[in-house]
Short mmCIF file of C-alpha atoms in Angstrom, two decimals:
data_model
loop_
_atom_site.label_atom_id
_atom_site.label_comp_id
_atom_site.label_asym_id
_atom_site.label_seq_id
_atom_site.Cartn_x
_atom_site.Cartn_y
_atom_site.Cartn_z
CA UNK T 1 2.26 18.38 -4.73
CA UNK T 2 5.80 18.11 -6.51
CA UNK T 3 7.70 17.02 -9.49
CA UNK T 4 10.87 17.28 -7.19
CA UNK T 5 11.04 20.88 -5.95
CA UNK T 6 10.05 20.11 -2.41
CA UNK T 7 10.13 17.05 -0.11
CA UNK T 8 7.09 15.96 1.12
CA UNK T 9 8.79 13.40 3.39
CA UNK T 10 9.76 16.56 5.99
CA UNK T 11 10.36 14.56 8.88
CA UNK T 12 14.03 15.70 8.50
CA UNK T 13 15.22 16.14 5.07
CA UNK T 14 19.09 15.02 4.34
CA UNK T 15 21.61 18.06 3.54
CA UNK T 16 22.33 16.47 -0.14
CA UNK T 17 18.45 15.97 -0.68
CA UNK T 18 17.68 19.12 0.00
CA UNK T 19 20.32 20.61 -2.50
CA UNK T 20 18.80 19.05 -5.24
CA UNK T 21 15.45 20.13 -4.08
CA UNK T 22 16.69 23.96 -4.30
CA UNK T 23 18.31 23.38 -7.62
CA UNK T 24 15.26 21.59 -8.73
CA UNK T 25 12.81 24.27 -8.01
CA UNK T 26 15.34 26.68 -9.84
CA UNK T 27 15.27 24.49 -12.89
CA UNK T 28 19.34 23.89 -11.95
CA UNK T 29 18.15 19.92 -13.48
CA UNK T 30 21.60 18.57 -13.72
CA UNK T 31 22.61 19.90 -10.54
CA UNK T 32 19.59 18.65 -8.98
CA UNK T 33 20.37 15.18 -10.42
CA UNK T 34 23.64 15.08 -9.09
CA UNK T 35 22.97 16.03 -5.79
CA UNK T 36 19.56 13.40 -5.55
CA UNK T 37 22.27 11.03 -6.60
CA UNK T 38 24.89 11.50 -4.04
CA UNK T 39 22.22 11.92 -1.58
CA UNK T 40 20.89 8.14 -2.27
CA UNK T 41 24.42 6.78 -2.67
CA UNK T 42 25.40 8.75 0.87
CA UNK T 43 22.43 9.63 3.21
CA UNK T 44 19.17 7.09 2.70
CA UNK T 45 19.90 4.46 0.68
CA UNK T 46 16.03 3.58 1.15
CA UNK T 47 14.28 6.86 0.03
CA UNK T 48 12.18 6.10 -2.62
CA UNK T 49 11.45 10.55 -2.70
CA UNK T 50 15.25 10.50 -3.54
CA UNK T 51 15.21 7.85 -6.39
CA UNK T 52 11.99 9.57 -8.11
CA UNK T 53 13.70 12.63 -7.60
CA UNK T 54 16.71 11.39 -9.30
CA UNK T 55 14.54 10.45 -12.06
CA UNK T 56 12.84 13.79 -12.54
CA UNK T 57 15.96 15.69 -12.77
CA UNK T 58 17.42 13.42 -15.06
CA UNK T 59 14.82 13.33 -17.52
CA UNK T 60 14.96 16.95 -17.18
CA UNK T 61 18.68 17.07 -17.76
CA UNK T 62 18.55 15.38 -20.84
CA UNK T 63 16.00 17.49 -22.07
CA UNK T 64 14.10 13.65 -22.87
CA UNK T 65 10.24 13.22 -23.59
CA UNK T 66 8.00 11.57 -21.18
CA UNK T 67 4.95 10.76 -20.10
CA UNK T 68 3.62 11.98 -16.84
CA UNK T 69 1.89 10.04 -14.02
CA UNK T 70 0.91 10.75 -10.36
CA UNK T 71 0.99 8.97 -6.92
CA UNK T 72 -1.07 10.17 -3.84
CA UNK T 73 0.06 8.86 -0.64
CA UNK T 74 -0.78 10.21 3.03
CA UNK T 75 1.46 11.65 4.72
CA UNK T 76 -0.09 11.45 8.33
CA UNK T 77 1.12 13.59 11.68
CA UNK T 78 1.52 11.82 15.22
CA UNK T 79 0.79 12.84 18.34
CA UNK T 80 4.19 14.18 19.23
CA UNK T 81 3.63 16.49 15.48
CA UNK T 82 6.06 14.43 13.59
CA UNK T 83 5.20 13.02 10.25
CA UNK T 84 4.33 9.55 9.90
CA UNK T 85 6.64 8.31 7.23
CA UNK T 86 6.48 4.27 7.12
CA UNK T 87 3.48 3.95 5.07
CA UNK T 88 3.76 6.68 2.33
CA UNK T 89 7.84 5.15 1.93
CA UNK T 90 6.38 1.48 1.36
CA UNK T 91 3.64 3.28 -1.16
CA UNK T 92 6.57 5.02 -2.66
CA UNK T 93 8.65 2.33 -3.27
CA UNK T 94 6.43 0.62 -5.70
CA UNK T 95 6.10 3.20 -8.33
CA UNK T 96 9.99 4.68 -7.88
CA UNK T 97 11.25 0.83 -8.86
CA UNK T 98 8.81 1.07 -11.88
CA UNK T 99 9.63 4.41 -12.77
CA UNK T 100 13.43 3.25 -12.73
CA UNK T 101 12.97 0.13 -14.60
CA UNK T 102 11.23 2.59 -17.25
CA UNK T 103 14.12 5.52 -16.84
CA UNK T 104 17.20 3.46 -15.84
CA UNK T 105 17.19 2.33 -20.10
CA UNK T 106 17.02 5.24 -21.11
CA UNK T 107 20.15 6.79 -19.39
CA UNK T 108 22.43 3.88 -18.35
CA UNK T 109 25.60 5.91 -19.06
CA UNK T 110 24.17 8.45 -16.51
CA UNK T 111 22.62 5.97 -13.62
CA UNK T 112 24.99 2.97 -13.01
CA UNK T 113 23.41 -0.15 -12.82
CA UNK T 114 25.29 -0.06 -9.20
CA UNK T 115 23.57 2.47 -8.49
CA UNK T 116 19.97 0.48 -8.16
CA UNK T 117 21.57 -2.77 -8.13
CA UNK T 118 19.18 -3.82 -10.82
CA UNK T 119 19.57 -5.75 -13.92
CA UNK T 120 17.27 -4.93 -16.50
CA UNK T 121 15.62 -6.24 -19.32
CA UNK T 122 15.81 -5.05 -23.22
CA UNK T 123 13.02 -1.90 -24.04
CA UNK T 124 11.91 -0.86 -20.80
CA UNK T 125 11.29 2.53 -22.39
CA UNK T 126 7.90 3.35 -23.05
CA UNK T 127 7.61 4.08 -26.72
CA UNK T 128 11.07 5.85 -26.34
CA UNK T 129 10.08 7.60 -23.92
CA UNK T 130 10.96 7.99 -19.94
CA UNK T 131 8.33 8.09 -17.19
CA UNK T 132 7.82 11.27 -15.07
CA UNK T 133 6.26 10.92 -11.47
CA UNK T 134 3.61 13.78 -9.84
CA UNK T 135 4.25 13.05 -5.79
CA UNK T 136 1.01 14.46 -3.85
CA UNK T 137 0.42 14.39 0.05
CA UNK T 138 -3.43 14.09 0.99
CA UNK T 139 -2.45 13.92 4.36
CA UNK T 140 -5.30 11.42 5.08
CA UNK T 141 -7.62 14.47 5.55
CA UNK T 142 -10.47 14.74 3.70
CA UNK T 143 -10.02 18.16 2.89
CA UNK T 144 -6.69 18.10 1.78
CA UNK T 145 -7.59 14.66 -0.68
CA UNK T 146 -10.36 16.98 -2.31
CA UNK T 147 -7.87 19.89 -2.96
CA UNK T 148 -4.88 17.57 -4.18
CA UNK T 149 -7.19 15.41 -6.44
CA UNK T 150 -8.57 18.89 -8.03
CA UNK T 151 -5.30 19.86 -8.77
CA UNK T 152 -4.19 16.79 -10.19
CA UNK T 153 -7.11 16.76 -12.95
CA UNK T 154 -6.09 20.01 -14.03
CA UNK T 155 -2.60 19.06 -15.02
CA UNK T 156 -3.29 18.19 -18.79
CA UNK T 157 -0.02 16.33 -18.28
CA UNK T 158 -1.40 13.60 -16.21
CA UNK T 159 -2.29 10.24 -17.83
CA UNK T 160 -2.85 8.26 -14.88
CA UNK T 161 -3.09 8.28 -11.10
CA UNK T 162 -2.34 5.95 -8.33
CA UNK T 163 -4.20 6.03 -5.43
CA UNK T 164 -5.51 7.69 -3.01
CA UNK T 165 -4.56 4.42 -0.32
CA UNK T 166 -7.17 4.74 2.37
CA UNK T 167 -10.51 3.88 1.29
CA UNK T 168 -11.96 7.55 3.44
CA UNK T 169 -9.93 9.69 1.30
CA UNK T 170 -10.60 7.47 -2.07
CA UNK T 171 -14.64 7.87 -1.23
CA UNK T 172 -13.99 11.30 -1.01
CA UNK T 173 -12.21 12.18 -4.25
CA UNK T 174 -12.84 9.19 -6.63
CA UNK T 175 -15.75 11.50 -8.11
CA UNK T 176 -13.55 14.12 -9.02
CA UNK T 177 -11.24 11.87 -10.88
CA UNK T 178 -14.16 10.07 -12.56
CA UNK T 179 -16.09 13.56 -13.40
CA UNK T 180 -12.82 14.82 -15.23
CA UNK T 181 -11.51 11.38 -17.03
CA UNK T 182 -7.86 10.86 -15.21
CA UNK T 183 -7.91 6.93 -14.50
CA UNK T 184 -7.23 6.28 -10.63
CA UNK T 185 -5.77 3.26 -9.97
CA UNK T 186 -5.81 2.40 -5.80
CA UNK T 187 -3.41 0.20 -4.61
CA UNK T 188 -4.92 0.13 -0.91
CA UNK T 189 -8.88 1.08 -1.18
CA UNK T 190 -11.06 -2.06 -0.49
CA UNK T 191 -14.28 -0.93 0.57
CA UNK T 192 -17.24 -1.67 -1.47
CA UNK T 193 -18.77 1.33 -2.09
CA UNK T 194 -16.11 2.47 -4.11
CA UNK T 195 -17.71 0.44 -6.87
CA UNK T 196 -21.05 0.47 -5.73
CA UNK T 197 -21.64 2.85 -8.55
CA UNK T 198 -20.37 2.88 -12.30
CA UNK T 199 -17.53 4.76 -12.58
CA UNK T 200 -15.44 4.19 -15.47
CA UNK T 201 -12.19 5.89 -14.17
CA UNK T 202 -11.43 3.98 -11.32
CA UNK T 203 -9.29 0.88 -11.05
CA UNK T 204 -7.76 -1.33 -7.80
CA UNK T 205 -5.15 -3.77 -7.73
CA UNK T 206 -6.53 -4.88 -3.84
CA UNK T 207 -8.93 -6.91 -3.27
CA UNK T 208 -12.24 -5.65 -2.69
CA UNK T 209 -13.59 -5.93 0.98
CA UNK T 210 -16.10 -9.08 0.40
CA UNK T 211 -13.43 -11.48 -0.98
CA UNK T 212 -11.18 -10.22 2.01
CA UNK T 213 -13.88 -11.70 4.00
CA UNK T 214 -14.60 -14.81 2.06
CA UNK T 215 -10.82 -16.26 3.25
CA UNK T 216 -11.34 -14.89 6.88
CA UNK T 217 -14.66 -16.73 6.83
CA UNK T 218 -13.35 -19.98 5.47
CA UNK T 219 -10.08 -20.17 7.45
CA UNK T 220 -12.05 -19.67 11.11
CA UNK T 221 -14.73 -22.31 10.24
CA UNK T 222 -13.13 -24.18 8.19
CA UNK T 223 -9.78 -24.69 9.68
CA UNK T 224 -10.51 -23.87 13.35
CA UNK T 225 -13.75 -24.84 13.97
CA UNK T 226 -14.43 -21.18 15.17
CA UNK T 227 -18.06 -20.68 15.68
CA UNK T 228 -18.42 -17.30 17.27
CA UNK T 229 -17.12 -13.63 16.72
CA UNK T 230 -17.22 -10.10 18.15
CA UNK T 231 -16.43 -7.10 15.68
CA UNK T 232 -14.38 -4.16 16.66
CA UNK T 233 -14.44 -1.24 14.34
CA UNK T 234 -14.15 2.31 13.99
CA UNK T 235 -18.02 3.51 13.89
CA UNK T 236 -16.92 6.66 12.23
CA UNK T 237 -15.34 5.20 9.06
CA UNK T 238 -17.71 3.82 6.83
CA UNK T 239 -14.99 1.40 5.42
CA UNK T 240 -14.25 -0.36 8.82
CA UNK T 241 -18.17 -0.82 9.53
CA UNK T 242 -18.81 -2.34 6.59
CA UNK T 243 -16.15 -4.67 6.71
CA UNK T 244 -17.85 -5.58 9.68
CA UNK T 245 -21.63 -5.74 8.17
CA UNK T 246 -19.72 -8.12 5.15
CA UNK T 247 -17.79 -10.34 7.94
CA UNK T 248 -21.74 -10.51 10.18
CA UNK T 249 -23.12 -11.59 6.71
CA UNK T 250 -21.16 -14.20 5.84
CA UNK T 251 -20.11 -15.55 9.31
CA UNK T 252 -23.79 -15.92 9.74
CA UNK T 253 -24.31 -17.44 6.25
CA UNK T 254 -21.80 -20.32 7.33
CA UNK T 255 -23.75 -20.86 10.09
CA UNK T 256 -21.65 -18.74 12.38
CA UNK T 257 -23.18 -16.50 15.62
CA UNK T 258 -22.45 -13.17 16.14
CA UNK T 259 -21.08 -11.79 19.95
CA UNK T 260 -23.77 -9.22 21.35
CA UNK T 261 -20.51 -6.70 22.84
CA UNK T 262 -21.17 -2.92 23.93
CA UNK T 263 -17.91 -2.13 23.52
CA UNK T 264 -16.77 -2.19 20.04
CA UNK T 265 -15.84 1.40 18.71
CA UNK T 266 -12.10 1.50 18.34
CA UNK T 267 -12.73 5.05 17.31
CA UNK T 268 -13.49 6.18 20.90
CA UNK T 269 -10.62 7.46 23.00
CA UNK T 270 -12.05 6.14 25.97
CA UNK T 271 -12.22 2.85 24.69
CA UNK T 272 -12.44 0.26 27.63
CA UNK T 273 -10.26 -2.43 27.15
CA UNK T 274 -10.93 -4.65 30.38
CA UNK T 275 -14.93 -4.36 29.72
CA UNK T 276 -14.61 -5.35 26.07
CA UNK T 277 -12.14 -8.21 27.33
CA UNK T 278 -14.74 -9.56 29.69
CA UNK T 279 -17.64 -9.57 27.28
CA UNK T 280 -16.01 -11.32 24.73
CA UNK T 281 -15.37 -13.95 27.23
CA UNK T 282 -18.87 -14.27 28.18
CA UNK T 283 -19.31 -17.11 25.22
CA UNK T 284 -16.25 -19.54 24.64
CA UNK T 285 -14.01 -19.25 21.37
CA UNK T 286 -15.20 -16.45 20.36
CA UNK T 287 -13.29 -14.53 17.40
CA UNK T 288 -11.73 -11.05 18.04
CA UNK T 289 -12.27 -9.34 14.46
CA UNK T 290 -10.66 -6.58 14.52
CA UNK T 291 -11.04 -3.27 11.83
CA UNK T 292 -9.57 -0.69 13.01
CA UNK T 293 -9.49 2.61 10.89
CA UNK T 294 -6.02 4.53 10.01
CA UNK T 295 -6.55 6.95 12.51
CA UNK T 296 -4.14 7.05 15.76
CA UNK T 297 -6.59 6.42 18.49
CA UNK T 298 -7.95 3.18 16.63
CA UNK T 299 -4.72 1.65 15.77
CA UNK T 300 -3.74 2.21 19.91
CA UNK T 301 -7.01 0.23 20.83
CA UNK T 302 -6.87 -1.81 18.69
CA UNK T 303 -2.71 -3.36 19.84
CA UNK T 304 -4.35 -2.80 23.33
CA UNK T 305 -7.26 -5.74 22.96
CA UNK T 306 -4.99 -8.07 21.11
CA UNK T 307 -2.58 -7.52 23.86
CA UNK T 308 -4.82 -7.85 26.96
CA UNK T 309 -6.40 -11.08 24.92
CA UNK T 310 -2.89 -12.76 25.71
CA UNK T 311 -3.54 -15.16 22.90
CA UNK T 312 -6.63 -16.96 24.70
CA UNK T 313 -9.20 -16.17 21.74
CA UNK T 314 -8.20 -16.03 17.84
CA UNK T 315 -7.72 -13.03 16.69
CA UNK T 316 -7.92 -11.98 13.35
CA UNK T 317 -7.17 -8.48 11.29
CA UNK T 318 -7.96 -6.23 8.48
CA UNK T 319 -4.58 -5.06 6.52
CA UNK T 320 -3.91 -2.21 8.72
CA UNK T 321 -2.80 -4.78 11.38
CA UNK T 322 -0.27 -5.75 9.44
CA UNK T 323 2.54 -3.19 10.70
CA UNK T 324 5.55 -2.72 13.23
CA UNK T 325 3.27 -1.89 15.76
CA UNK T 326 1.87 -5.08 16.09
CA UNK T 327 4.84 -6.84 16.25
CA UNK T 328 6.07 -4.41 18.80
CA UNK T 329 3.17 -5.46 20.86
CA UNK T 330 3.20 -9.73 19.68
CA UNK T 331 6.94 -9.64 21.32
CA UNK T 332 5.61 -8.42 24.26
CA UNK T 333 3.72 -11.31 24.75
CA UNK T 334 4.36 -14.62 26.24
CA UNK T 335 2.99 -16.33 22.99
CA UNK T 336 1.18 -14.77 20.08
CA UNK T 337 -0.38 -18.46 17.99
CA UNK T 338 -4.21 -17.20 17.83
CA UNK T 339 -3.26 -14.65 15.73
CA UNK T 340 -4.07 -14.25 11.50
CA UNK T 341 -3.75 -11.28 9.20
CA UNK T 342 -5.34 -11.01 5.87
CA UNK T 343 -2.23 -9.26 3.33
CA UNK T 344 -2.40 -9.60 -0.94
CA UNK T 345 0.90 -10.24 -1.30
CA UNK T 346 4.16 -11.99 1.00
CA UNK T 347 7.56 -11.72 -0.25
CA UNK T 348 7.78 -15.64 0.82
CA UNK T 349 5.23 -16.92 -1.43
CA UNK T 350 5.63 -14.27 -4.34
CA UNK T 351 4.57 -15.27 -7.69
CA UNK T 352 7.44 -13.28 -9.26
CA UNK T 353 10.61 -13.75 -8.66
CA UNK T 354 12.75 -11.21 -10.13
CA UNK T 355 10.74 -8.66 -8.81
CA UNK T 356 11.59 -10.06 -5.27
CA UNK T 357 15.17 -10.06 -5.79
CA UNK T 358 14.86 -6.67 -7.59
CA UNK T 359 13.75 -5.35 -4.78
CA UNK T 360 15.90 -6.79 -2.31
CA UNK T 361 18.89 -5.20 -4.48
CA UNK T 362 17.21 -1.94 -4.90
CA UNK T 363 16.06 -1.52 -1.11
CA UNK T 364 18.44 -3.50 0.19
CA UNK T 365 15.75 -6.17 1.73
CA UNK T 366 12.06 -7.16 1.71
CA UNK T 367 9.28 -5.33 0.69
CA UNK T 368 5.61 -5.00 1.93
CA UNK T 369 2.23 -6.26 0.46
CA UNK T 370 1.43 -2.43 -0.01
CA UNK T 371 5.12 -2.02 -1.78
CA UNK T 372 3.80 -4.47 -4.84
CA UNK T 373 0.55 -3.60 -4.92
CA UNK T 374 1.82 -0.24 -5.61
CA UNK T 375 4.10 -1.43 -8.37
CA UNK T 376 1.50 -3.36 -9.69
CA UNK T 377 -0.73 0.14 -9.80
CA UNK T 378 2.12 1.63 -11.55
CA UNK T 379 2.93 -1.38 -14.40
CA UNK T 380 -1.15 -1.03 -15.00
CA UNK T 381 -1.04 2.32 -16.09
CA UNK T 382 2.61 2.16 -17.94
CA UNK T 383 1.29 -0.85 -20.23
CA UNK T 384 -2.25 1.12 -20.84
CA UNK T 385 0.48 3.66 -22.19
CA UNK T 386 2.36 1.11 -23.97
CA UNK T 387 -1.16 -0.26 -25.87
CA UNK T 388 -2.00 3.32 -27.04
CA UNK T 389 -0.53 4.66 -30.41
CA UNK T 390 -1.27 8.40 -28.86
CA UNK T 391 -1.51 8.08 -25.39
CA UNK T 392 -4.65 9.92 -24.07
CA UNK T 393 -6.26 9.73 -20.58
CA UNK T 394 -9.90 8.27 -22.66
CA UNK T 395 -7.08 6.11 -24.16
CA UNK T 396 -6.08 4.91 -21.01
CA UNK T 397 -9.71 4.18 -19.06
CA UNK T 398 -11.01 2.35 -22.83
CA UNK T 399 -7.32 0.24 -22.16
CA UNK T 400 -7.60 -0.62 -19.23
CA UNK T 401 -11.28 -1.61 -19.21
CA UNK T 402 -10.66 -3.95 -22.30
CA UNK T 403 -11.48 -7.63 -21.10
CA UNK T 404 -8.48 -8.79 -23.04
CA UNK T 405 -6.33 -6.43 -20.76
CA UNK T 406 -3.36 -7.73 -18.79
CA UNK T 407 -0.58 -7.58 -16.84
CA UNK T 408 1.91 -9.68 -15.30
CA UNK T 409 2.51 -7.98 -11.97
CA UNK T 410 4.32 -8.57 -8.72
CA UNK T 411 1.05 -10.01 -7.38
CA UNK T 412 0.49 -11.93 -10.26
CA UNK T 413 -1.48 -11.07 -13.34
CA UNK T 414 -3.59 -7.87 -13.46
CA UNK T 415 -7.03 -7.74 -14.95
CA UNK T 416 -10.07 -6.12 -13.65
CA UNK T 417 -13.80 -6.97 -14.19
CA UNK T 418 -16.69 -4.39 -15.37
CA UNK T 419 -16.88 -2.80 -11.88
CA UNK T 420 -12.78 -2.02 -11.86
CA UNK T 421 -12.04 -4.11 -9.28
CA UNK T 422 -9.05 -6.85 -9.41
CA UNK T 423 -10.48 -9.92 -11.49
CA UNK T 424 -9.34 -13.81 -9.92
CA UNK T 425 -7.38 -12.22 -6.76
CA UNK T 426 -7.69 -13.01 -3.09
CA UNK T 427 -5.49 -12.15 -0.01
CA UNK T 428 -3.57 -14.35 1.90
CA UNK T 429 -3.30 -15.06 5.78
CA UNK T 430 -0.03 -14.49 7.66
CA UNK T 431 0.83 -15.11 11.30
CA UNK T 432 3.45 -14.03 13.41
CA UNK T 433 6.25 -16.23 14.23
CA UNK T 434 9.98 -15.57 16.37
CA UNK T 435 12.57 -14.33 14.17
CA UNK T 436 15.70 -12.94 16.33
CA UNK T 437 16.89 -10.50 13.59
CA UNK T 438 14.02 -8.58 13.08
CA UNK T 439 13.69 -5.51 15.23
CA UNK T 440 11.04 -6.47 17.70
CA UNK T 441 12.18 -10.36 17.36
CA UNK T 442 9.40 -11.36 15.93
CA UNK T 443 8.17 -11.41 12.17
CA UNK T 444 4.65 -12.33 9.73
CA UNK T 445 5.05 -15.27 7.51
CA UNK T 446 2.37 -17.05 5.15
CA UNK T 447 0.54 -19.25 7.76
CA UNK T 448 1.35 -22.46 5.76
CA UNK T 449 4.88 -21.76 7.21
CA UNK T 450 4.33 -22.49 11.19
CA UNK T 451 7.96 -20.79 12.02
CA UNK T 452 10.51 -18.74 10.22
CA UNK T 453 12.48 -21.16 9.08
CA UNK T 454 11.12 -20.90 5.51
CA UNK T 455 13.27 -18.76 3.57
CA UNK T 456 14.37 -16.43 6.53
CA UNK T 457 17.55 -15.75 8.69
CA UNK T 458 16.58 -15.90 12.00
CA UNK T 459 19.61 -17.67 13.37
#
């Protein structure tokens, strides 16, 4: 856990960065600034770690008042031990471009607007204040969720927290935060039973795992006349199976049929590919739903069923499909058009447009759905600040729990009914379509767009 004395991002930490980290940690803040500033202009241009960094020591610098939030993202280890760094950057992105849009008012004689590329509005400032950011790693291990989110509710400091992003390590904790009064706002936790309960303290700006379903449900009936599908899911994560259970119970409801497969566990790392290949193929059109969990092994499976499917039976995916590895293994394929993944937010049809060409300036291209729910996350608990006359973290929950509560978000506008969960907010369903300048060739678009001609250079 850090304010900016040590990177979390270790994979291999720039010279520059690293400076300022040292200083940092020896309260050197303008130092610190200065190096997290060359270091962003010089070494990553895309490191949201730097640019909340930059932010800390500044506000430090100037000696400024703030208020304090956190953001807990998992910083995951691969097989090879190397951290896994794709997801917590998109995570981090989100709440370093609202942190800036806070800060960046505050000290525009110290951070060039050409520095971010951004061009900001009049009294971004909270109350005349800046915005500090709390970065904690739960690794995406239950034991190291518990420990962070203890240590989080003991910083007085602490108004607000976003996160945790997987729903196994928000199950875990979301007690903790509840039992002790810090808000937690997840930007990535869909499952059901995080609400199953009341608990006052806890917020989401996804969508929660039944309306997920609802458009899956729709879209194969509906729209492609599918009348059969087979689940695969990780049996140890109690998120995955009951996306599963929800998907069985409204499939059915629609007058669907569920596949009888034996091989289904994602989970297992002897999963059988061929064998749960052949049994799906037993019944014509059947569905391929597939849930994997975050973990390694599941992920693996789960590219190596859509791949042996070869685009013969739909195929359709939970959010954690949507990533580089299946578009690695879609241009390996000879044609990828059975294919649909349910995301809460595209950068083609986003409802706000200066926060799409914000970010484009500021990370120097598009952003992902978990990018702006993350933002989203952070504008929640920044206007529940605003609202307050003395910010408190009771302040915050009775704010943010107010029907008449809003905010106008990259996904649209942000209210949340008695449960916490997102109020009048559904996913949407992308596809994967050729696109020569992306890395693997190929890229997701909004499935209203059949290629990626819409808005895209591809040429």
């Amino acid at each position: 856990m850090t304010r900016s004395q040590e990177s979390l991002l270790k994979s291999s930490t720039p010279r520059l960065k690293q400076d300022g980290v040292n200083d940092f940690a020896k309260s050197n803040y303008r130092e610190a600034f200065n190096y997290f500033k060359r270091s962003w202009h010089e070494e990553e241009r895309k490191d949201p770690e730097t640019l909340i960094y930059m932010n800390n020591a500044l506000l430090k610098a100037k000696k400024a008042d703030y208020y304090t939030i956190a953001i807990i993202v998992p910083v995951r280890t691969n097989e090879q031990g190397r951290a896994e760094l794709d997801l917590p950057k998109e995570i981090l992105r989100g709440v370093a471009q609202a942190q800036t849009e806070v800060n960046l008012k505050l000290f525009n004689s110290e951070i060039d607007r050409n520095l971010n590329g951004l061009d900001f509005q009049e009294n971004q400032a909270i109350k005349g204040k800046g915005l500090q950011v709390i970065i904690a790693d739960d690794a995406n291990l239950k034991d190291e969720s518990i420990a962070r989110a203890n240590s989080l509710v003991k910083l007085g400091g602490v108004l607000g927290a976003v996160g945790h992003y997987t729903n196994a390590m928000t199950a875990h904790t979301v007690d903790i935060y509840n039992q002790n009064h810090l808000v937690l706002i997840s930007p990535g936790s869909t499952t059901e039973a995080a609400t199953e309960k009341p608990r006052k303290f806890f917020f989401r700006t996804v969508p929660r795992t039944k309306v997920s379903v609802e458009v899956f449900v729709k879209y194969l009936i509906e729209k492609k006349g599918q009348t059969t599908a087979a689940g695969f899911y990780s049996t140890s994560s109690e998120s995955t199976s009951s996306f599963w259970e929800e998907f069985r119970k409204q499939f059915r409801e629609r007058g669907g049929n569920i596949a009888k497969i034996t091989e289904f566990d994602l989970s297992k790392s002897d999963f059988n590919v061929k064998k749960a290949i052949q049994e799906v193929r037993q019944t014509e059109k059947t569905t391929i739903v597939l849930s994997p969990s975050h973990g390694q092994i599941a992920i693996k499976n789960a590219m190596a069923l859509f791949q042996a499917n070869l685009d013969r039976n739909w195929v359709v995916g939970t959010g954690g499909i949507y990533s580089q590895n299946t578009l690695e293994a879609a241009a390996k394929l000879p044609s990828f058009e059975k294919m649909a993944v349910a995301v809460s937010w595209h950068h083609l049809n986003s409802p706000d447009r200066k926060f799409l060409e914000d970010t484009r300036k500021l990370w120097e291209g598009n952003v992902s759905h978990r990018t702006a729910l993350t933002y989203d996350a952070t504008k929640t608990l920044i206007q529940a600040i605003e609202e307050q006359q003395q910010p408190s973290r009771e302040g915050m929950q009775k704010t943010i729990a107010n029907p008449d509560f809003s905010v106008t978000g990259a996904t649209g506008t942000i209210q949340f009914d008695k449960t916490g969960s997102r109020k009048n907010f559904s996913p949407i369903l992308v596809h994967i379509v050729k696109c020569s300048q992306e890395q693997f060739g190929v890229t997701f678009v909004p499935i209203e767009f059949p290629t990626a001609a819409a808005g895209l250079n591809c040429d």
